[in-house]
Amino acid sequence: MSVLDFPEELYDFIFDEVCSNPKDYLQYRMVCKTWLFYTTLKAFRITIINNDVADAFASISINPSSILSDCVHHLILDVDDVWLRRLLPCLQPFRRVEALELRSLSWPSVPLPIRLRLTSIFRHCLRRLVLGAGLSLGSFEEAQDLMYDFPALEELSIDGIIWNPYTTSPGAQLPEDFIAPRGLSANTESRAFPEGVRAVHIGQPVIKPFFSWIMSQKILPQVHLYSIANATLQDFVHLHSFFSLAQIHTRIISIAFHSTTSAQAVCPFTDAELHSMACADGERFLYLPSPLTMLERCPPPNPFLLEKPAEPLRSLQTFRIDNFIRYEDHARTSALFFAPNVLSWLYQKSKTTELRKIILCVHLRRVGEVDLHNIHWCMIDRLLIDLVETAPTQEQLFEGGKQQAHGSGMIAFEITGGVDFEALGELIRTRLPKCARAGSLTFSKYDSSWNWQ
């Protein structure tokens, strides 16, 4: 069989096996010209340019025989404004870039002509925009401007940016009296959300302004996936207000909570209810009043949104907690503080949703680390089994001629961190006996495709 006859799937499999070893990778490239070409396409599909390699990248890309412009589909620019200006002529041929990620760049210090030239290069090919860690923006309106520069945009990620309106050069210090923007100007609220965006990843510090902007729309955008990172209790209040509206087309919600503030979380049950769930007798939990009492602090939604019949989250099929248990959180783990309240909230919404899957992610190094987290497993078990029982009644599912119980496999644990996969699965089954008896638990490796950055 000739190398030219190899299917693309086989190329992908071989490349994925050897790319982690530089020696094997170099030998793989030297098999023949076809493999050299294919490995180049694969190796440069995601390209990161920082100040250290910018000069080398420019030298390669301006070579007339270079095929680099055909290889790069995901471009990460981690350069300052000086190097960005120098790289612009070299980026002109890169018309196949579908994902652009901006990092560690002071956007206010970039001259307007440079901004326009950069966005014009990828205007018609870009499908995914990532405003990543260390990117300085003067206001939320600048983030909106970037969204509107790419009419074909389908995915948007804003996480880890810095509000820095006074920056004139990279590394400049903020004035002592600087206050990060919290609200939205009239101009910001009046701008419509990009119609084509179907997937959104939002993190700090834009969670509140972003959802305030969404709620100011006359018609909510048809976003199918919301991924929220580092959400605090106050952020969840905004999310509750948003997801309680009608016209929500969301199918998937993924949330990762900010562990450093999780001590502010809320228990959704009274002491009597905890006792009835066979929690430790007489144990009292130090929770604050329900966050739902703070809803009056949220910006009111557009009146047009309130005219629709209230069927919030009608299309919701998957709900995911990215950091359900994480070894570095210990006493502040999401499973102890945030998860009970969120699962209780989800149970209230589940009667009007098409919820099929709840994904709980576990990041541990050893099985014994589970006991370092003071998790009320009986409470979690009760909440999860209630969600299973209220899942959409597809009457009976048939698989291979057998009847499959309703809610089977609905609770999925994704595990990572080097922990013994099977041993942890058995331990979780013993901690969640009701879910285990119902056949609702499944275990799999952590799906890294959720990590947008």
Short mmCIF file of C-alpha atoms in Angstrom, two decimals:
data_model
loop_
_atom_site.label_atom_id
_atom_site.label_comp_id
_atom_site.label_asym_id
_atom_site.label_seq_id
_atom_site.Cartn_x
_atom_site.Cartn_y
_atom_site.Cartn_z
CA MET A 1 0.00 0.00 0.00
CA SER A 2 1.42 3.37 -1.01
CA VAL A 3 1.72 6.18 1.51
CA LEU A 4 -0.43 8.24 -0.82
CA ASP A 5 -3.24 5.72 -0.33
CA PHE A 6 -3.33 6.16 3.46
CA PRO A 7 -6.65 7.55 4.66
CA GLU A 8 -6.52 10.84 6.52
CA GLU A 9 -7.74 9.16 9.72
CA LEU A 10 -4.64 6.95 9.71
CA TYR A 11 -2.39 9.99 9.30
CA ASP A 12 -4.12 11.59 12.26
CA PHE A 13 -3.70 8.48 14.40
CA ILE A 14 0.02 8.13 13.63
CA PHE A 15 0.68 11.81 14.13
CA ASP A 16 -1.10 11.90 17.48
CA GLU A 17 0.96 8.92 18.64
CA VAL A 18 4.38 10.35 17.79
CA CYS A 19 4.01 14.12 18.06
CA SER A 20 4.76 14.13 21.81
CA ASN A 21 8.27 12.75 21.15
CA PRO A 22 10.48 15.19 19.18
CA LYS A 23 12.83 12.45 17.90
CA ASP A 24 9.98 10.31 16.60
CA TYR A 25 8.38 13.37 15.08
CA LEU A 26 11.53 14.28 13.12
CA GLN A 27 11.89 10.73 11.83
CA TYR A 28 8.23 10.68 10.87
CA ARG A 29 8.70 13.84 8.80
CA MET A 30 11.57 12.27 6.84
CA VAL A 31 9.66 9.21 5.59
CA CYS A 32 8.72 10.93 2.34
CA LYS A 33 7.57 14.25 0.92
CA THR A 34 3.92 13.37 1.46
CA TRP A 35 4.45 12.75 5.16
CA LEU A 36 6.61 15.86 5.41
CA PHE A 37 3.80 17.92 3.93
CA TYR A 38 1.13 16.32 6.10
CA THR A 39 3.08 16.70 9.35
CA THR A 40 3.63 20.36 8.54
CA LEU A 41 -0.10 20.81 8.09
CA LYS A 42 -0.76 19.14 11.44
CA ALA A 43 2.09 20.73 13.40
CA PHE A 44 1.20 24.31 12.48
CA ARG A 45 -2.58 23.95 12.63
CA ILE A 46 -2.46 25.72 16.01
CA THR A 47 0.30 28.34 15.99
CA ILE A 48 1.37 30.49 18.94
CA ILE A 49 3.35 33.65 18.22
CA ASN A 50 4.99 35.48 21.11
CA ASN A 51 7.72 38.11 21.22
CA ASP A 52 10.46 35.46 21.33
CA VAL A 53 9.47 33.67 18.11
CA ALA A 54 7.85 36.53 16.20
CA ASP A 55 10.99 37.22 14.17
CA ALA A 56 11.41 33.56 13.20
CA PHE A 57 7.74 33.34 12.26
CA ALA A 58 8.05 36.41 10.04
CA SER A 59 11.11 34.96 8.29
CA ILE A 60 9.32 31.69 7.53
CA SER A 61 6.03 33.21 6.42
CA ILE A 62 7.52 35.69 3.92
CA ASN A 63 9.43 32.92 2.13
CA PRO A 64 7.78 32.52 -1.32
CA SER A 65 7.86 28.72 -1.01
CA SER A 66 6.32 28.70 2.46
CA ILE A 67 3.08 26.76 2.92
CA LEU A 68 2.57 28.13 6.42
CA SER A 69 -0.40 30.28 5.43
CA ASP A 70 -2.27 27.13 4.32
CA CYS A 71 -1.51 25.30 7.58
CA VAL A 72 -2.59 27.72 10.29
CA HIS A 73 -6.24 27.43 11.33
CA HIS A 74 -5.93 28.61 14.94
CA LEU A 75 -3.66 31.62 15.45
CA ILE A 76 -2.66 32.76 18.94
CA LEU A 77 -1.10 36.23 19.09
CA ASP A 78 0.75 36.68 22.38
CA VAL A 79 2.74 39.75 21.36
CA ASP A 80 2.96 43.40 22.35
CA ASP A 81 1.76 46.25 20.15
CA VAL A 82 5.23 46.80 18.68
CA TRP A 83 5.54 43.26 17.36
CA LEU A 84 1.91 43.28 16.24
CA ARG A 85 2.65 46.24 13.99
CA ARG A 86 5.67 44.44 12.51
CA LEU A 87 3.81 41.18 11.94
CA LEU A 88 0.85 42.63 10.04
CA PRO A 89 2.47 42.42 6.56
CA CYS A 90 3.40 38.78 7.26
CA LEU A 91 -0.16 37.90 8.27
CA GLN A 92 -1.77 39.10 5.04
CA PRO A 93 -1.69 35.63 3.32
CA PHE A 94 -3.28 33.88 6.30
CA ARG A 95 -6.81 33.68 4.94
CA ARG A 96 -7.63 30.23 6.33
CA VAL A 97 -7.47 31.20 9.99
CA GLU A 98 -10.75 30.17 11.59
CA ALA A 99 -9.83 30.93 15.22
CA LEU A 100 -7.98 34.01 16.47
CA GLU A 101 -6.84 34.36 20.07
CA LEU A 102 -5.44 37.60 21.49
CA ARG A 103 -3.34 37.46 24.67
CA SER A 104 -1.11 39.76 26.72
CA LEU A 105 -1.78 42.71 24.44
CA SER A 106 -2.68 46.22 25.52
CA TRP A 107 -5.49 46.89 23.06
CA PRO A 108 -5.96 50.59 24.02
CA SER A 109 -2.33 51.25 23.10
CA VAL A 110 -2.73 49.76 19.60
CA PRO A 111 -3.33 52.55 17.05
CA LEU A 112 -6.67 52.44 15.28
CA PRO A 113 -5.15 51.84 11.79
CA ILE A 114 -3.31 48.79 13.14
CA ARG A 115 -6.52 47.44 14.69
CA LEU A 116 -8.40 47.87 11.42
CA ARG A 117 -5.67 46.18 9.40
CA LEU A 118 -5.57 43.22 11.77
CA THR A 119 -9.32 42.66 11.76
CA SER A 120 -9.59 43.16 8.00
CA ILE A 121 -7.20 40.24 7.39
CA PHE A 122 -9.49 37.73 9.11
CA ARG A 123 -12.83 39.48 8.61
CA HIS A 124 -14.44 36.91 6.32
CA CYS A 125 -12.73 33.70 7.45
CA LEU A 126 -12.86 33.95 11.24
CA ARG A 127 -15.37 31.70 13.00
CA ARG A 128 -14.01 31.82 16.55
CA LEU A 129 -12.68 34.78 18.56
CA VAL A 130 -10.87 34.32 21.89
CA LEU A 131 -10.02 37.34 24.03
CA GLY A 132 -7.65 35.57 26.37
CA ALA A 133 -5.58 35.94 29.50
CA GLY A 134 -3.70 39.20 29.91
CA LEU A 135 -5.45 41.10 27.12
CA SER A 136 -6.05 44.68 28.28
CA LEU A 137 -9.25 46.40 27.18
CA GLY A 138 -10.36 49.92 27.93
CA SER A 139 -14.04 49.02 28.24
CA PHE A 140 -16.60 46.37 27.41
CA GLU A 141 -17.43 48.36 24.29
CA GLU A 142 -14.00 47.49 22.87
CA ALA A 143 -14.84 43.81 23.24
CA GLN A 144 -18.09 44.48 21.40
CA ASP A 145 -16.20 46.26 18.62
CA LEU A 146 -14.05 43.17 18.11
CA MET A 147 -17.14 40.96 17.89
CA TYR A 148 -18.69 43.15 15.19
CA ASP A 149 -15.48 43.15 13.14
CA PHE A 150 -16.05 39.48 12.21
CA PRO A 151 -19.49 38.97 10.62
CA ALA A 152 -19.04 35.19 10.26
CA LEU A 153 -18.32 34.71 13.98
CA GLU A 154 -19.85 31.55 15.49
CA GLU A 155 -17.93 31.10 18.76
CA LEU A 156 -16.89 33.73 21.28
CA SER A 157 -14.63 33.42 24.33
CA ILE A 158 -13.79 36.24 26.77
CA ASP A 159 -11.89 35.11 29.85
CA GLY A 160 -9.06 36.60 31.88
CA ILE A 161 -9.00 40.04 30.28
CA ILE A 162 -7.92 43.14 32.20
CA TRP A 163 -9.80 46.44 32.39
CA ASN A 164 -7.07 48.97 31.71
CA PRO A 165 -8.43 52.08 29.97
CA TYR A 166 -5.48 54.33 30.88
CA THR A 167 -2.72 52.15 29.46
CA THR A 168 -0.53 53.86 26.90
CA SER A 169 2.16 51.18 26.74
CA PRO A 170 2.46 47.54 27.79
CA GLY A 171 3.24 47.27 31.49
CA ALA A 172 1.91 50.69 32.45
CA GLN A 173 0.47 50.93 35.95
CA LEU A 174 -3.15 51.68 36.74
CA PRO A 175 -3.91 54.81 38.76
CA GLU A 176 -4.69 54.16 42.41
CA ASP A 177 -8.26 55.44 42.09
CA PHE A 178 -9.06 53.21 39.09
CA ILE A 179 -12.38 51.33 39.37
CA ALA A 180 -13.19 48.52 36.94
CA PRO A 181 -16.33 49.12 34.87
CA ARG A 182 -19.39 47.45 36.35
CA GLY A 183 -22.37 48.68 34.40
CA LEU A 184 -23.12 49.34 30.78
CA SER A 185 -23.45 52.63 29.01
CA ALA A 186 -26.54 53.46 26.96
CA ASN A 187 -24.48 52.98 23.80
CA THR A 188 -23.38 49.53 24.95
CA GLU A 189 -26.89 48.35 25.81
CA SER A 190 -28.33 49.49 22.48
CA ARG A 191 -25.97 47.33 20.44
CA ALA A 192 -27.40 44.05 19.19
CA PHE A 193 -25.69 40.76 19.92
CA PRO A 194 -23.98 39.18 16.85
CA GLU A 195 -26.60 36.99 15.20
CA GLY A 196 -24.34 34.13 14.14
CA VAL A 197 -22.77 33.34 17.53
CA ARG A 198 -23.92 29.95 18.81
CA ALA A 199 -21.32 29.16 21.50
CA VAL A 200 -20.09 31.50 24.24
CA HIS A 201 -17.37 31.08 26.87
CA ILE A 202 -17.36 33.85 29.48
CA GLY A 203 -15.08 34.33 32.49
CA GLN A 204 -13.98 37.09 34.81
CA PRO A 205 -14.27 40.02 34.80
CA VAL A 206 -16.96 40.22 32.11
CA ILE A 207 -19.64 37.84 33.42
CA LYS A 208 -21.85 40.60 34.86
CA PRO A 209 -21.52 43.15 32.03
CA PHE A 210 -21.93 40.44 29.40
CA PHE A 211 -25.18 39.02 30.77
CA SER A 212 -26.47 42.51 31.56
CA TRP A 213 -25.94 43.29 27.89
CA ILE A 214 -27.69 40.10 26.81
CA MET A 215 -30.68 40.89 29.03
CA SER A 216 -30.96 44.34 27.45
CA GLN A 217 -31.75 42.78 24.04
CA LYS A 218 -35.28 42.81 22.68
CA ILE A 219 -34.76 39.29 21.34
CA LEU A 220 -32.38 36.94 23.12
CA PRO A 221 -29.62 35.48 20.92
CA GLN A 222 -29.89 31.86 19.86
CA VAL A 223 -26.79 30.72 21.73
CA HIS A 224 -26.78 26.94 22.14
CA LEU A 225 -23.83 26.64 24.53
CA TYR A 226 -22.87 28.83 27.48
CA SER A 227 -19.61 28.01 29.25
CA ILE A 228 -18.99 30.16 32.35
CA ALA A 229 -15.63 30.13 34.16
CA ASN A 230 -14.73 31.30 37.69
CA ALA A 231 -18.29 32.24 38.57
CA THR A 232 -18.85 33.74 42.02
CA LEU A 233 -22.03 33.68 44.06
CA GLN A 234 -22.94 37.16 42.82
CA ASP A 235 -22.37 36.01 39.23
CA PHE A 236 -24.73 33.11 39.76
CA VAL A 237 -27.40 35.58 40.83
CA HIS A 238 -27.07 37.26 37.43
CA LEU A 239 -27.11 33.88 35.70
CA HIS A 240 -30.25 32.87 37.60
CA SER A 241 -31.98 36.05 36.46
CA PHE A 242 -30.93 35.46 32.85
CA PHE A 243 -31.78 31.76 32.64
CA SER A 244 -35.19 32.44 34.20
CA LEU A 245 -36.24 34.34 31.09
CA ALA A 246 -38.19 32.87 28.22
CA GLN A 247 -36.77 32.61 24.68
CA ILE A 248 -33.71 30.77 25.97
CA HIS A 249 -32.38 28.48 23.23
CA THR A 250 -29.55 27.07 25.32
CA ARG A 251 -28.88 23.35 25.03
CA ILE A 252 -25.68 23.12 27.08
CA ILE A 253 -24.57 25.01 30.21
CA SER A 254 -21.11 24.49 31.71
CA ILE A 255 -20.07 26.30 34.90
CA ALA A 256 -16.80 26.38 36.83
CA PHE A 257 -17.03 28.13 40.18
CA HIS A 258 -14.47 30.41 41.76
CA SER A 259 -13.17 28.38 44.70
CA THR A 260 -11.74 31.34 46.65
CA THR A 261 -15.22 32.77 47.21
CA SER A 262 -17.18 29.57 47.56
CA ALA A 263 -17.46 30.02 51.33
CA GLN A 264 -20.26 32.48 50.52
CA ALA A 265 -22.39 29.72 49.04
CA VAL A 266 -25.84 28.72 50.12
CA CYS A 267 -27.44 25.56 51.44
CA PRO A 268 -30.81 24.99 49.69
CA PHE A 269 -32.22 22.93 52.59
CA THR A 270 -33.37 23.59 56.13
CA ASP A 271 -31.83 21.77 59.08
CA ALA A 272 -34.87 19.48 59.25
CA GLU A 273 -34.48 18.53 55.59
CA LEU A 274 -30.80 17.84 56.07
CA HIS A 275 -31.63 15.63 59.03
CA SER A 276 -34.23 13.72 57.01
CA MET A 277 -31.59 13.03 54.40
CA ALA A 278 -29.53 11.20 57.01
CA CYS A 279 -26.85 13.84 57.26
CA ALA A 280 -24.87 14.07 60.47
CA ASP A 281 -27.38 14.44 63.31
CA GLY A 282 -27.51 17.88 64.79
CA GLU A 283 -24.86 19.23 62.42
CA ARG A 284 -25.39 22.85 61.46
CA PHE A 285 -23.97 24.46 58.36
CA LEU A 286 -22.73 28.01 58.17
CA TYR A 287 -24.44 29.26 55.03
CA LEU A 288 -25.57 32.76 54.20
CA PRO A 289 -29.11 33.70 53.16
CA SER A 290 -30.22 32.55 49.76
CA PRO A 291 -28.64 34.46 46.84
CA LEU A 292 -32.05 34.70 45.23
CA THR A 293 -32.87 37.44 47.74
CA MET A 294 -30.30 39.57 45.93
CA LEU A 295 -32.11 39.43 42.58
CA GLU A 296 -33.36 42.98 43.00
CA ARG A 297 -29.75 44.11 42.57
CA CYS A 298 -29.61 42.67 39.07
CA PRO A 299 -30.32 44.93 36.10
CA PRO A 300 -33.92 44.49 34.92
CA PRO A 301 -34.35 42.64 31.62
CA ASN A 302 -35.75 44.28 28.54
CA PRO A 303 -39.57 44.54 28.96
CA PHE A 304 -40.04 42.81 25.60
CA LEU A 305 -38.54 39.64 27.10
CA LEU A 306 -41.14 39.54 29.87
CA GLU A 307 -44.03 39.43 27.41
CA LYS A 308 -43.25 35.86 26.37
CA PRO A 309 -44.70 32.80 28.17
CA ALA A 310 -42.38 31.67 30.95
CA GLU A 311 -40.73 28.43 29.77
CA PRO A 312 -37.11 29.09 30.70
CA LEU A 313 -34.40 26.66 29.63
CA ARG A 314 -36.90 24.73 27.56
CA SER A 315 -34.14 23.39 25.30
CA LEU A 316 -31.59 22.56 28.01
CA GLN A 317 -30.17 19.06 27.51
CA THR A 318 -26.78 19.06 29.28
CA PHE A 319 -25.65 20.73 32.50
CA ARG A 320 -21.98 20.55 33.51
CA ILE A 321 -20.02 21.56 36.63
CA ASP A 322 -16.39 21.71 35.56
CA ASN A 323 -14.82 21.74 39.03
CA PHE A 324 -17.22 19.62 41.08
CA ILE A 325 -14.27 18.24 43.08
CA ARG A 326 -10.76 19.61 42.66
CA TYR A 327 -7.86 18.52 44.84
CA GLU A 328 -6.46 22.01 45.42
CA ASP A 329 -9.77 23.39 46.70
CA HIS A 330 -10.11 21.09 49.75
CA ALA A 331 -12.49 22.77 52.22
CA ARG A 332 -13.81 25.15 49.56
CA THR A 333 -14.65 22.56 46.95
CA SER A 334 -17.61 23.22 44.68
CA ALA A 335 -19.23 19.93 45.69
CA LEU A 336 -19.60 21.24 49.25
CA PHE A 337 -20.67 24.83 48.67
CA PHE A 338 -21.90 25.68 45.18
CA ALA A 339 -23.10 22.37 43.77
CA PRO A 340 -25.97 21.74 46.25
CA ASN A 341 -27.48 25.15 45.60
CA VAL A 342 -27.02 24.93 41.85
CA LEU A 343 -28.44 21.41 41.63
CA SER A 344 -31.42 22.54 43.70
CA TRP A 345 -31.92 25.45 41.30
CA LEU A 346 -31.60 23.05 38.37
CA TYR A 347 -34.22 20.76 39.92
CA GLN A 348 -36.68 23.66 40.03
CA LYS A 349 -36.05 24.29 36.32
CA SER A 350 -35.93 20.62 35.28
CA LYS A 351 -39.72 20.29 35.06
CA THR A 352 -39.72 22.52 31.98
CA THR A 353 -36.47 21.34 30.38
CA GLU A 354 -35.35 18.43 28.22
CA LEU A 355 -32.44 17.68 30.54
CA ARG A 356 -30.66 14.49 29.48
CA LYS A 357 -27.21 14.67 31.05
CA ILE A 358 -25.55 16.10 34.17
CA ILE A 359 -21.74 16.10 33.99
CA LEU A 360 -19.68 16.46 37.17
CA CYS A 361 -15.92 16.84 36.70
CA VAL A 362 -13.47 15.47 39.28
CA HIS A 363 -9.81 16.56 39.36
CA LEU A 364 -7.87 14.43 41.86
CA ARG A 365 -4.39 12.92 42.17
CA ARG A 366 -5.30 10.09 44.56
CA VAL A 367 -8.51 8.37 45.58
CA GLY A 368 -7.90 9.24 49.23
CA GLU A 369 -8.17 12.94 48.44
CA VAL A 370 -11.94 12.56 48.26
CA ASP A 371 -12.02 12.42 52.07
CA LEU A 372 -10.18 15.74 52.32
CA HIS A 373 -13.34 17.40 51.04
CA ASN A 374 -16.13 17.56 53.61
CA ILE A 375 -18.84 16.78 51.07
CA HIS A 376 -22.41 16.02 52.15
CA TRP A 377 -22.78 13.05 49.85
CA CYS A 378 -26.27 12.16 51.06
CA MET A 379 -27.46 15.62 50.03
CA ILE A 380 -25.83 15.31 46.62
CA ASP A 381 -27.31 11.83 46.21
CA ARG A 382 -30.79 13.11 47.02
CA LEU A 383 -30.53 16.05 44.63
CA LEU A 384 -29.19 13.96 41.77
CA ILE A 385 -31.78 11.21 42.11
CA ASP A 386 -34.53 13.86 42.17
CA LEU A 387 -33.16 15.24 38.90
CA VAL A 388 -33.08 11.75 37.42
CA GLU A 389 -36.68 11.13 38.40
CA THR A 390 -37.86 14.40 36.86
CA ALA A 391 -35.97 13.89 33.60
CA PRO A 392 -38.05 13.87 30.38
CA THR A 393 -40.21 10.77 30.33
CA GLN A 394 -39.39 9.12 27.07
CA GLU A 395 -41.49 6.35 28.54
CA GLN A 396 -39.05 3.45 28.00
CA LEU A 397 -35.83 3.44 26.02
CA PHE A 398 -35.08 0.32 24.03
CA GLU A 399 -31.54 -0.82 23.42
CA GLY A 400 -30.68 -4.14 21.87
CA GLY A 401 -34.15 -5.50 22.53
CA LYS A 402 -33.90 -4.70 26.25
CA GLN A 403 -35.78 -2.12 28.20
CA GLN A 404 -33.45 0.49 29.65
CA ALA A 405 -34.54 2.17 32.89
CA HIS A 406 -35.52 5.81 32.68
CA GLY A 407 -32.57 8.08 33.61
CA SER A 408 -29.96 5.38 33.05
CA GLY A 409 -26.49 6.92 32.71
CA MET A 410 -27.80 10.43 33.22
CA ILE A 411 -25.17 11.39 35.84
CA ALA A 412 -21.74 11.38 34.19
CA PHE A 413 -18.50 11.85 36.13
CA GLU A 414 -15.50 13.02 34.11
CA ILE A 415 -12.26 12.16 35.91
CA THR A 416 -8.73 13.51 35.49
CA GLY A 417 -5.58 14.18 37.50
CA GLY A 418 -3.80 10.82 37.59
CA VAL A 419 -6.22 9.20 40.05
CA ASP A 420 -7.06 5.48 39.78
CA PHE A 421 -10.05 5.66 37.45
CA GLU A 422 -11.81 2.45 38.48
CA ALA A 423 -11.14 2.80 42.21
CA LEU A 424 -12.55 6.32 42.27
CA GLY A 425 -15.61 5.16 40.36
CA GLU A 426 -16.30 2.44 42.93
CA LEU A 427 -15.87 4.92 45.78
CA ILE A 428 -18.31 7.39 44.25
CA ARG A 429 -20.85 4.60 43.74
CA THR A 430 -20.71 3.83 47.47
CA ARG A 431 -21.15 7.53 48.31
CA LEU A 432 -24.15 7.90 45.97
CA PRO A 433 -26.11 4.69 46.63
CA LYS A 434 -29.48 5.91 45.31
CA CYS A 435 -27.99 6.98 41.99
CA ALA A 436 -25.98 3.76 41.80
CA ARG A 437 -29.05 1.57 42.36
CA ALA A 438 -30.90 3.50 39.67
CA GLY A 439 -28.08 2.83 37.21
CA SER A 440 -27.67 6.56 36.67
CA LEU A 441 -23.89 6.81 37.14
CA THR A 442 -21.30 6.66 34.37
CA PHE A 443 -17.56 7.38 34.50
CA SER A 444 -15.25 8.55 31.75
CA LYS A 445 -12.02 10.44 31.18
CA TYR A 446 -12.12 14.21 31.36
CA ASP A 447 -13.14 15.79 28.06
CA SER A 448 -10.53 18.49 27.41
CA SER A 449 -12.46 19.85 24.43
CA TRP A 450 -14.44 21.95 26.93
CA ASN A 451 -11.28 23.98 27.60
CA TRP A 452 -11.55 26.70 25.00
CA GLN A 453 -8.20 28.27 25.75
#
